[in-house]
Structure formats: C-alpha cells, structure tokens
Amino acid sequence: MKDMQDKMKPVTEMAEINKTTAEKLISLQSEYMTELFNTGIAQMKALSDIKEPKTALEMQMKFFKDMEAKMTNTAEQEIAALASAKEKLSEIVEKSMYEMTEAPMMTEVNKFMQTAQEKMEEATKAFTPEAAKKPAPKATRSKAAA
C-alpha cells in the first residue's frame, strides 16, 4: 500500500495544485464581480443626483477607467496564478520522468534496446555493398549429384 501511495504521489500533488489554482481563480472572479456590481449600483445612484450632462459624462469616464484598471489587475493576478501552477506542474512531471528513467526496470529496458541495436547493425552490415562484393561460399557437390 505504501508503494502505491508513493507512485500516486505526483498525481495527488498535481490534483492539489489544480484545486488550489481553481479556488484562487474563482475567488478572484467572485471579488471582481462583487466589486463590479457594488460599484455599478453606487455609480447609478450618483448619476441620478447629477444635473449637468458634462459632469455625468466625466463621472462615467472615471467609472469605466477605474473598472478597466480593476479588471486588468484581476487578469494579471489570474495569469500569475496560472503561470505558477504551470511551473509547479512542470516540475512534478520532470521529476517523475527523471525518476522513471532511473528505475531498475528502465536499466533492463536500456540493455535490451542496446543489444537489439547491435544485432540490427550486424544484420545491416550483411547487406552493404562491401558484403555483396565478397565471393559467395563455394558449394560442395556430392558424388550422387555428379
């Protein structure tokens, strides 16, 4: 059971990273949407008290610039969270691949592949132009055939 837990550790770590990242993204979006809603309501109340169109226009422009800045900030935080998660996931995958190549089973597979490669090279040499120029071994004839 311990061996199975050790082998599944990278998978559980990756799942935890994904869960944490999703929670962070959901939190950021919730905060942004709540702020957008509350700020929008406050903006509508403030606009209802304004009598001059020029003041209302200036107020709206400021509102949109503030919301754009908040949206940009939220997007940057989301990108940072995703980049961090990607980096952590990449480290886990690289570590797992390294450990897999260092496993005893992989040593045996590498030996097998090396032996197979050598045999393929020997077989290939038999079909080279140099091998074709060599005279074929002479066949001996039996007395019955003669």
N, CA, C and O of each residue as an XYZ file, in Angstrom:
584
protein
N       0.823     -1.193      0.000
C       0.000      0.000      0.000
C       0.871      1.262      0.000
O       0.560      2.238     -0.683
N       1.941      1.233      0.757
C       2.860      2.382      0.831
C       3.474      2.632     -0.542
O       3.601      3.777     -0.977
N       3.857      1.543     -1.222
C       4.450      1.671     -2.556
C       3.465      2.334     -3.526
O       3.850      3.176     -4.338
N       2.207      1.947     -3.430
C       1.172      2.518     -4.310
C       0.986      4.005     -3.999
O       0.824      4.814     -4.913
N       1.007      4.362     -2.726
C       0.876      5.775     -2.349
C       2.043      6.582     -2.896
O       1.856      7.700     -3.376
N       3.254      6.018     -2.826
C       4.429      6.709     -3.354
C       4.316      6.922     -4.859
O       4.688      7.975     -5.377
N       3.798      5.909     -5.553
C       3.668      6.016     -7.008
C       2.572      7.004     -7.408
O       2.648      7.618     -8.472
N       1.564      7.155     -6.567
C       0.455      8.061     -6.868
C       0.707      9.481     -6.349
O      -0.092     10.381     -6.610
N       1.795      9.688     -5.627
C       2.082     10.994     -5.041
C       2.108     12.116     -6.084
O       1.509     13.165     -5.845
N       2.776     11.941     -7.231
C       2.751     13.024     -8.233
C       1.337     13.360     -8.703
O       1.021     14.526     -8.936
N       0.501     12.357     -8.840
C      -0.870     12.595     -9.302
C      -1.647     13.385     -8.258
O      -2.370     14.322     -8.593
N      -1.496     13.005     -6.989
C      -2.202     13.738     -5.940
C      -1.668     15.164     -5.796
O      -2.432     16.091     -5.527
N      -0.359     15.335     -5.974
C       0.209     16.691     -5.932
C      -0.348     17.539     -7.062
O      -0.676     18.708     -6.861
N      -0.457     16.958     -8.248
C      -0.984     17.691     -9.398
C      -2.460     18.050     -9.170
O      -2.894     19.151     -9.508
N      -3.212     17.130     -8.604
C      -4.627     17.402     -8.322
C      -4.758     18.531     -7.304
O      -5.633     19.387     -7.434
N      -3.899     18.537     -6.302
C      -3.933     19.595     -5.283
C      -3.576     20.954     -5.900
O      -4.198     21.966     -5.578
N      -2.592     20.974     -6.771
C      -2.221     22.225     -7.451
C      -3.389     22.735     -8.286
O      -3.700     23.926     -8.261
N      -4.034     21.841     -9.022
C      -5.184     22.233     -9.843
C      -6.323     22.763     -8.975
O      -6.955     23.763     -9.313
N      -6.579     22.091     -7.862
C      -7.647     22.508     -6.947
C      -7.351     23.893     -6.372
O      -8.218     24.767     -6.368
N      -6.134     24.087     -5.892
C      -5.746     25.370     -5.311
C      -5.835     26.495     -6.344
O      -6.308     27.590     -6.040
N      -5.385     26.220     -7.549
C      -5.429     27.224     -8.611
C      -6.874     27.566     -8.974
O      -7.208     28.737     -9.157
N      -7.722     26.556     -9.076
C      -9.132     26.811     -9.389
C      -9.786     27.646     -8.286
O     -10.554     28.564     -8.574
N      -9.486     27.331     -7.037
C     -10.033     28.111     -5.926
C      -9.583     29.569     -6.005
O     -10.375     30.482     -5.773
N      -8.327     29.778     -6.329
C      -7.787     31.136     -6.447
C      -8.486     31.892     -7.574
O      -8.873     33.047     -7.398
N      -8.649     31.248     -8.729
C      -9.306     31.895     -9.870
C     -10.765     32.225     -9.558
O     -11.253     33.301     -9.903
N     -11.451     31.297     -8.906
C     -12.855     31.531     -8.544
C     -12.958     32.685     -7.557
O     -13.850     33.526     -7.668
N     -12.046     32.724     -6.595
C     -12.038     33.810     -5.609
C     -11.811     35.161     -6.281
O     -12.511     36.131     -5.989
N     -10.835     35.219     -7.177
C     -10.550     36.475     -7.884
C     -11.756     36.939     -8.691
O     -12.106     38.119     -8.673
N     -12.388     36.008     -9.399
C     -13.555     36.369    -10.208
C     -14.723     36.807     -9.335
O     -15.428     37.758     -9.674
N     -14.932     36.128     -8.222
C     -16.021     36.498     -7.316
C     -15.806     37.894     -6.746
O     -16.734     38.701     -6.688
N     -14.584     38.168     -6.331
C     -14.273     39.504     -5.802
C     -14.514     40.571     -6.863
O     -15.101     41.616     -6.585
N     -14.059     40.298     -8.068
C     -14.218     41.274     -9.140
C     -15.700     41.509     -9.451
O     -16.135     42.653     -9.580
N     -16.461     40.440     -9.570
C     -17.883     40.589     -9.911
C     -18.653     41.303     -8.795
O     -19.535     42.116     -9.072
N     -18.324     41.002     -7.544
C     -18.967     41.689     -6.423
C     -18.645     43.174     -6.455
O     -19.526     44.016     -6.279
N     -17.383     43.485     -6.680
C     -16.971     44.893     -6.768
C     -17.642     45.578     -7.948
O     -18.093     46.717     -7.825
N     -17.715     44.911     -9.075
C     -18.359     45.480    -10.256
C     -19.829     45.788     -9.963
O     -20.326     46.862    -10.301
N     -20.502     44.856     -9.346
C     -21.917     45.042     -9.021
C     -22.098     46.202     -8.047
O     -22.912     47.094     -8.288
N     -21.340     46.194     -6.944
C     -21.480     47.244     -5.927
C     -21.103     48.620     -6.476
O     -21.778     49.612     -6.203
N     -20.035     48.668     -7.240
C     -19.604     49.937     -7.828
C     -20.618     50.421     -8.859
O     -20.864     51.622     -8.968
N     -21.199     49.510     -9.605
C     -22.218     49.870    -10.598
C     -23.453     50.466     -9.940
O     -24.008     51.452    -10.425
N     -23.881     49.869     -8.840
C     -25.050     50.394     -8.109
C     -24.741     51.801     -7.575
O     -25.547     52.723     -7.706
N     -23.548     51.941     -6.968
C     -23.151     53.251     -6.432
C     -23.068     54.284     -7.551
O     -23.449     55.439     -7.362
N     -22.574     53.874     -8.708
C     -22.463     54.783     -9.853
C     -23.851     55.233    -10.314
O     -24.054     56.411    -10.606
N     -24.790     54.317    -10.380
C     -26.151     54.666    -10.810
C     -26.796     55.647     -9.830
O     -27.471     56.588    -10.247
N     -26.591     55.428     -8.524
C     -27.135     56.351     -7.522
C     -26.514     57.734     -7.672
O     -27.210     58.748     -7.615
N     -25.199     57.766     -7.864
C     -24.508     59.052     -8.009
C     -24.962     59.767     -9.275
O     -25.148     60.983     -9.259
N     -25.145     59.032    -10.372
C     -25.579     59.647    -11.634
C     -26.996     60.211    -11.529
O     -27.332     61.195    -12.188
N     -27.812     59.586    -10.705
C     -29.189     60.069    -10.590
C     -29.267     61.435     -9.906
O     -30.261     62.146    -10.051
N     -28.225     61.799     -9.165
C     -28.196     63.098     -8.483
C     -27.568     64.196     -9.346
O     -27.666     65.373     -8.999
N     -26.939     63.844    -10.441
C     -26.231     64.810    -11.288
C     -27.234     65.512    -12.206
O     -28.128     64.884    -12.773
N     -27.063     66.826    -12.335
C     -27.960     67.620    -13.187
C     -27.303     68.007    -14.505
O     -27.996     68.184    -15.507
N     -25.973     68.143    -14.523
C     -25.289     68.596    -15.736
C     -24.769     67.390    -16.532
O     -24.145     66.502    -15.952
N     -25.012     67.342    -17.837
C     -24.544     66.232    -18.669
C     -23.020     66.087    -18.693
O     -22.489     64.977    -18.721
N     -22.332     67.225    -18.682
C     -20.866     67.175    -18.732
C     -20.306     66.476    -17.487
O     -19.381     65.671    -17.594
N     -20.847     66.772    -16.340
C     -20.408     66.148    -15.089
C     -20.721     64.651    -15.110
O     -19.911     63.835    -14.670
N     -21.888     64.303    -15.619
C     -22.281     62.892    -15.715
C     -21.331     62.144    -16.649
O     -20.932     61.017    -16.356
N     -20.972     62.762    -17.764
C     -20.054     62.141    -18.713
C     -18.682     61.937    -18.084
O     -18.086     60.870    -18.230
N     -18.176     62.949    -17.389
C     -16.881     62.838    -16.714
C     -16.911     61.732    -15.648
O     -15.960     60.965    -15.496
N     -18.013     61.676    -14.931
C     -18.172     60.651    -13.896
C     -18.188     59.243    -14.510
O     -17.589     58.312    -13.972
N     -18.872     59.110    -15.624
C     -18.923     57.811    -16.318
C     -17.548     57.412    -16.837
O     -17.156     56.249    -16.731
N     -16.819     58.365    -17.392
C     -15.474     58.072    -17.907
C     -14.562     57.595    -16.770
O     -13.815     56.629    -16.931
N     -14.627     58.271    -15.634
C     -13.826     57.867    -14.478
C     -14.224     56.462    -14.028
O     -13.366     55.636    -13.716
N     -15.531     56.199    -13.999
C     -16.031     54.883    -13.607
C     -15.456     53.790    -14.520
O     -14.965     52.770    -14.036
N     -15.517     54.005    -15.830
C     -15.022     52.999    -16.775
C     -13.513     52.812    -16.663
O     -13.023     51.689    -16.779
N     -12.771     53.893    -16.441
C     -11.317     53.779    -16.276
C     -10.971     53.004    -15.007
O     -10.061     52.175    -15.007
N     -11.705     53.279    -13.923
C     -11.468     52.548    -12.672
C     -11.777     51.064    -12.837
O     -11.030     50.207    -12.364
N     -12.878     50.773    -13.508
C     -13.252     49.360    -13.704
C     -12.262     48.657    -14.629
O     -11.959     47.480    -14.434
N     -11.762     49.363    -15.621
C     -10.752     48.777    -16.506
C      -9.490     48.446    -15.719
O      -8.899     47.384    -15.913
N      -9.074     49.344    -14.837
C      -7.884     49.106    -14.017
C      -8.095     47.901    -13.100
O      -7.194     47.080    -12.930
N      -9.275     47.800    -12.519
C      -9.574     46.660    -11.633
C      -9.613     45.353    -12.427
O      -9.134     44.321    -11.957
N     -10.182     45.402    -13.623
C     -10.247     44.204    -14.457
C      -8.833     43.778    -14.879
O      -8.513     42.589    -14.883
N      -8.004     44.744    -15.229
C      -6.624     44.448    -15.615
C      -5.864     43.830    -14.452
O      -5.122     42.863    -14.627
N      -6.052     44.393    -13.267
C      -5.396     43.864    -12.074
C      -5.839     42.421    -11.804
O      -5.013     41.562    -11.497
N      -7.121     42.168    -11.918
C      -7.641     40.815    -11.701
C      -7.075     39.855    -12.740
O      -6.677     38.741    -12.398
N      -7.036     40.266    -13.986
C      -6.496     39.415    -15.054
C      -5.021     39.108    -14.812
O      -4.579     37.979    -15.027
N      -4.260     40.104    -14.367
C      -2.840     39.878    -14.079
C      -2.664     38.882    -12.935
O      -1.777     38.029    -12.986
N      -3.494     38.984    -11.913
C      -3.425     38.034    -10.805
C      -3.792     36.615    -11.265
O      -3.183     35.639    -10.828
N      -4.780     36.516    -12.138
C      -5.175     35.210    -12.665
C      -4.048     34.603    -13.506
O      -3.759     33.411    -13.398
N      -3.422     35.419    -14.335
C      -2.314     34.938    -15.172
C      -1.156     34.486    -14.294
O      -0.525     33.467    -14.575
N      -0.873     35.238    -13.230
C       0.195     34.854    -12.305
C      -0.130     33.524    -11.623
O       0.755     32.687    -11.450
N      -1.378     33.326    -11.240
C      -1.783     32.066    -10.604
C      -1.633     30.899    -11.577
O      -1.158     29.829    -11.196
N      -2.033     31.101    -12.822
C      -1.909     30.045    -13.833
C      -0.447     29.747    -14.157
O      -0.076     28.586    -14.329
N       0.376     30.777    -14.240
C       1.800     30.579    -14.524
C       2.471     29.819    -13.381
O       3.303     28.942    -13.613
N       2.109     30.154    -12.167
C       2.665     29.456    -11.007
C       2.260     27.986    -11.024
O       3.084     27.105    -10.779
N       1.000     27.728    -11.311
C       0.517     26.345    -11.376
C       1.234     25.580    -12.485
O       1.619     24.427    -12.292
N       1.414     26.208    -13.634
C       2.106     25.551    -14.751
C       3.532     25.190    -14.356
O       4.013     24.099    -14.661
N       4.199     26.108    -13.680
C       5.576     25.858    -13.259
C       5.652     24.683    -12.284
O       6.515     23.815    -12.413
N       4.752     24.664    -11.319
C       4.733     23.573    -10.337
C       4.424     22.238    -11.012
O       5.055     21.224    -10.716
N       3.454     22.247    -11.916
C       3.094     21.009    -12.625
C       4.248     20.514    -13.492
O       4.504     19.312    -13.567
N       4.939     21.437    -14.142
C       6.089     21.055    -14.976
C       7.195     20.426    -14.129
O       7.824     19.453    -14.545
N       7.429     20.982    -12.948
C       8.449     20.423    -12.055
C       8.098     18.997    -11.654
O       8.968     18.127    -11.624
N       6.830     18.754    -11.346
C       6.400     17.411    -10.952
C       6.588     16.430    -12.106
O       7.081     15.320    -11.907
N       6.196     16.839    -13.309
C       6.326     15.960    -14.475
C       7.801     15.657    -14.751
O       8.165     14.506    -14.995
N       8.650     16.688    -14.713
C      10.081     16.478    -14.962
C      10.689     15.546    -13.920
O      11.467     14.653    -14.257
N      10.335     15.754    -12.661
C      10.855     14.904    -11.589
C      10.395     13.463    -11.789
O      11.180     12.529    -11.621
N       9.143     13.284    -12.142
C       8.604     11.936    -12.363
C       9.293     11.250    -13.539
O       9.600     10.059    -13.476
N       9.535     12.003    -14.608
C      10.211     11.424    -15.771
C      11.644     11.028    -15.420
O      12.119      9.975    -15.845
N      12.330     11.865    -14.649
C      13.701     11.555    -14.228
C      13.712     10.293    -13.371
O      14.533      9.400    -13.582
N      12.797     10.222    -12.405
C      12.733      9.051    -11.532
C      12.399      7.791    -12.329
O      12.888      6.704    -12.025
N      11.567      7.953    -13.342
C      11.200      6.796    -14.153
C      12.399      6.279    -14.937
O      12.562      5.067    -15.079
N      13.243      7.175    -15.450
C      14.406      6.724    -16.213
C      15.466      6.116    -15.310
O      16.310      5.350    -15.777
N      15.437      6.447    -14.017
C      16.404      5.897    -13.068
C      15.925      4.583    -12.458
O      16.676      3.962    -11.706
N      14.735      4.148    -12.744
C      14.187      2.920    -12.162
C      14.954      1.702    -12.674
O      15.422      1.703    -13.812
N      15.090      0.646    -11.833
C      15.807     -0.564    -12.257
C      15.228     -1.188    -13.524
O      15.973     -1.702    -14.358
N      13.926     -1.146    -13.670
C      13.299     -1.717    -14.859
C      13.803     -1.014    -16.120
O      14.017     -1.654    -17.150
N      13.990      0.296    -16.035
C      14.446      1.033    -17.202
C      15.881      0.653    -17.576
O      16.246      0.702    -18.750
N      16.691      0.278    -16.591
C      18.053     -0.170    -16.875
C      18.004     -1.424    -17.734
O      18.751     -1.549    -18.704
N      17.125     -2.349    -17.377
C      16.970     -3.580    -18.162
C      16.450     -3.278    -19.566
O      16.908     -3.878    -20.539
N      15.519     -2.372    -19.674
C      14.982     -1.994    -20.981
C      16.090     -1.373    -21.831
O      16.196     -1.662    -23.023
N      16.910     -0.523    -21.220
C      18.018      0.101    -21.956
C      19.022     -0.943    -22.441
O      19.514     -0.849    -23.566
N      19.331     -1.941    -21.601
C      20.247     -3.015    -22.017
C      19.654     -3.774    -23.201
O      20.351     -4.053    -24.177
N      18.376     -4.105    -23.115
C      17.706     -4.822    -24.193
C      17.766     -4.018    -25.486
O      18.075     -4.560    -26.548
N      17.469     -2.723    -25.393
C      17.484     -1.868    -26.576
C      18.890     -1.767    -27.167
O      19.040     -1.745    -28.389
N      19.915     -1.706    -26.325
C      21.295     -1.641    -26.800
C      21.664     -2.924    -27.539
O      22.260     -2.874    -28.615
N      21.312     -4.071    -26.962
C      21.592     -5.363    -27.602
C      20.861     -5.463    -28.942
O      21.434     -5.907    -29.938
N      19.607     -5.050    -28.958
C      18.825     -5.101    -30.198
C      19.453     -4.198    -31.255
O      19.503     -4.563    -32.430
N      19.924     -3.042    -30.854
C      20.567     -2.111    -31.788
C      21.826     -2.734    -32.381
O      22.060     -2.635    -33.585
N      22.634     -3.373    -31.544
C      23.869     -4.008    -32.022
C      23.564     -5.118    -33.014
O      24.246     -5.242    -34.031
N      22.548     -5.925    -32.732
C      22.177     -7.008    -33.641
C      21.651     -6.470    -34.973
O      21.908     -7.048    -36.029
N      20.917     -5.363    -34.912
C      20.419     -4.747    -36.140
C      21.581     -4.226    -36.979
O      21.563     -4.345    -38.204
N      22.583     -3.656    -36.335
C      23.751     -3.157    -37.060
C      24.508     -4.303    -37.721
O      24.963     -4.167    -38.857
N      24.649     -5.437    -37.021
C      25.316     -6.608    -37.594
C      24.547     -7.130    -38.802
O      25.139     -7.461    -39.828
N      23.229     -7.200    -38.674
C      22.402     -7.694    -39.775
C      22.461     -6.734    -40.965
O      22.455     -7.172    -42.116
N      22.517     -5.464    -40.702
C      22.565     -4.469    -41.770
C      23.878     -4.553    -42.540
O      23.906     -4.342    -43.753
N      24.967     -4.862    -41.832
C      26.276     -4.961    -42.486
C      26.285     -6.060    -43.541
O      27.012     -5.961    -44.529
N      25.502     -7.086    -43.348
C      25.456     -8.186    -44.305
C      24.873     -7.733    -45.649
O      25.094     -8.392    -46.665
N      24.153     -6.648    -45.668
C      23.519     -6.166    -46.887
C      24.198     -4.927    -47.451
O      23.612     -4.242    -48.288
N      25.394     -4.625    -47.024
C      26.113     -3.460    -47.542
C      26.787     -3.815    -48.861
O      26.967     -4.995    -49.160
N      27.168     -2.804    -49.663
C      27.849     -3.080    -50.940
C      29.150     -3.845    -50.735
O      29.514     -4.662    -51.580
N      29.859     -3.603    -49.636
C      31.107     -4.335    -49.387
C      30.842     -5.824    -49.194
O      31.610     -6.664    -49.663
N      29.758     -6.144    -48.507
C      29.420     -7.548    -48.278
C      29.007     -8.217    -49.584
O      29.241     -9.413    -49.756
N      28.397     -7.471    -50.510
C      27.953     -8.032    -51.789
C      29.143     -8.351    -52.688
O      29.039     -9.243    -53.531
N      30.274     -7.652    -52.540
C      31.444     -7.879    -53.380
C      32.200     -9.139    -52.987
O      32.943     -9.692    -53.797
N      32.022     -9.594    -51.763
C      32.727    -10.799    -51.317
C      32.175    -11.999    -52.071
O      30.969    -12.096    -52.301
N      33.062    -12.913    -52.454
C      32.564    -14.100    -53.164
C      31.713    -14.966    -52.241
O      31.962    -15.080    -51.041
N      30.731    -15.550    -52.834
C      29.840    -16.436    -52.058
C      30.591    -17.686    -51.704
O      31.466    -18.098    -52.465
N      30.297    -18.307    -50.594
C      30.986    -19.559    -50.230
C      30.705    -20.616    -51.292
O      29.587    -20.733    -51.794
N      31.763    -21.399    -51.631
C      31.625    -22.425    -52.676
C      30.819    -23.595    -52.130
O      31.003    -24.072    -51.011
N      29.920    -24.014    -52.997
C      29.092    -25.160    -52.619
C      29.849    -26.426    -52.963
O      30.507    -26.490    -54.001
N      29.769    -27.398    -52.138
C      30.404    -28.678    -52.434
C      29.385    -29.584    -53.053
O      28.241    -29.658    -52.604
N      29.796    -30.264    -54.074
C      28.896    -31.162    -54.774
C      29.079    -32.573    -54.251
O      30.197    -33.022    -54.000
N      28.024    -33.223    -54.100
C      28.137    -34.616    -53.647
C      28.343    -35.516    -54.866
O      28.069    -35.118    -55.998
N      28.813    -36.691    -54.628
C      29.115    -37.629    -55.715
C      27.831    -38.049    -56.410
O      27.843    -38.346    -57.604
N      26.756    -38.076    -55.698
C      25.485    -38.507    -56.298
C      25.001    -37.471    -57.289
O      24.352    -37.822    -58.275
N      25.297    -36.214    -57.057
C      24.860    -35.172    -57.962
C      25.711    -35.127    -59.205
O      25.241    -34.662    -60.243
N      26.960    -35.597    -59.144
C      27.863    -35.509    -60.252
C      27.715    -36.572    -61.246
O      28.441    -36.593    -62.240
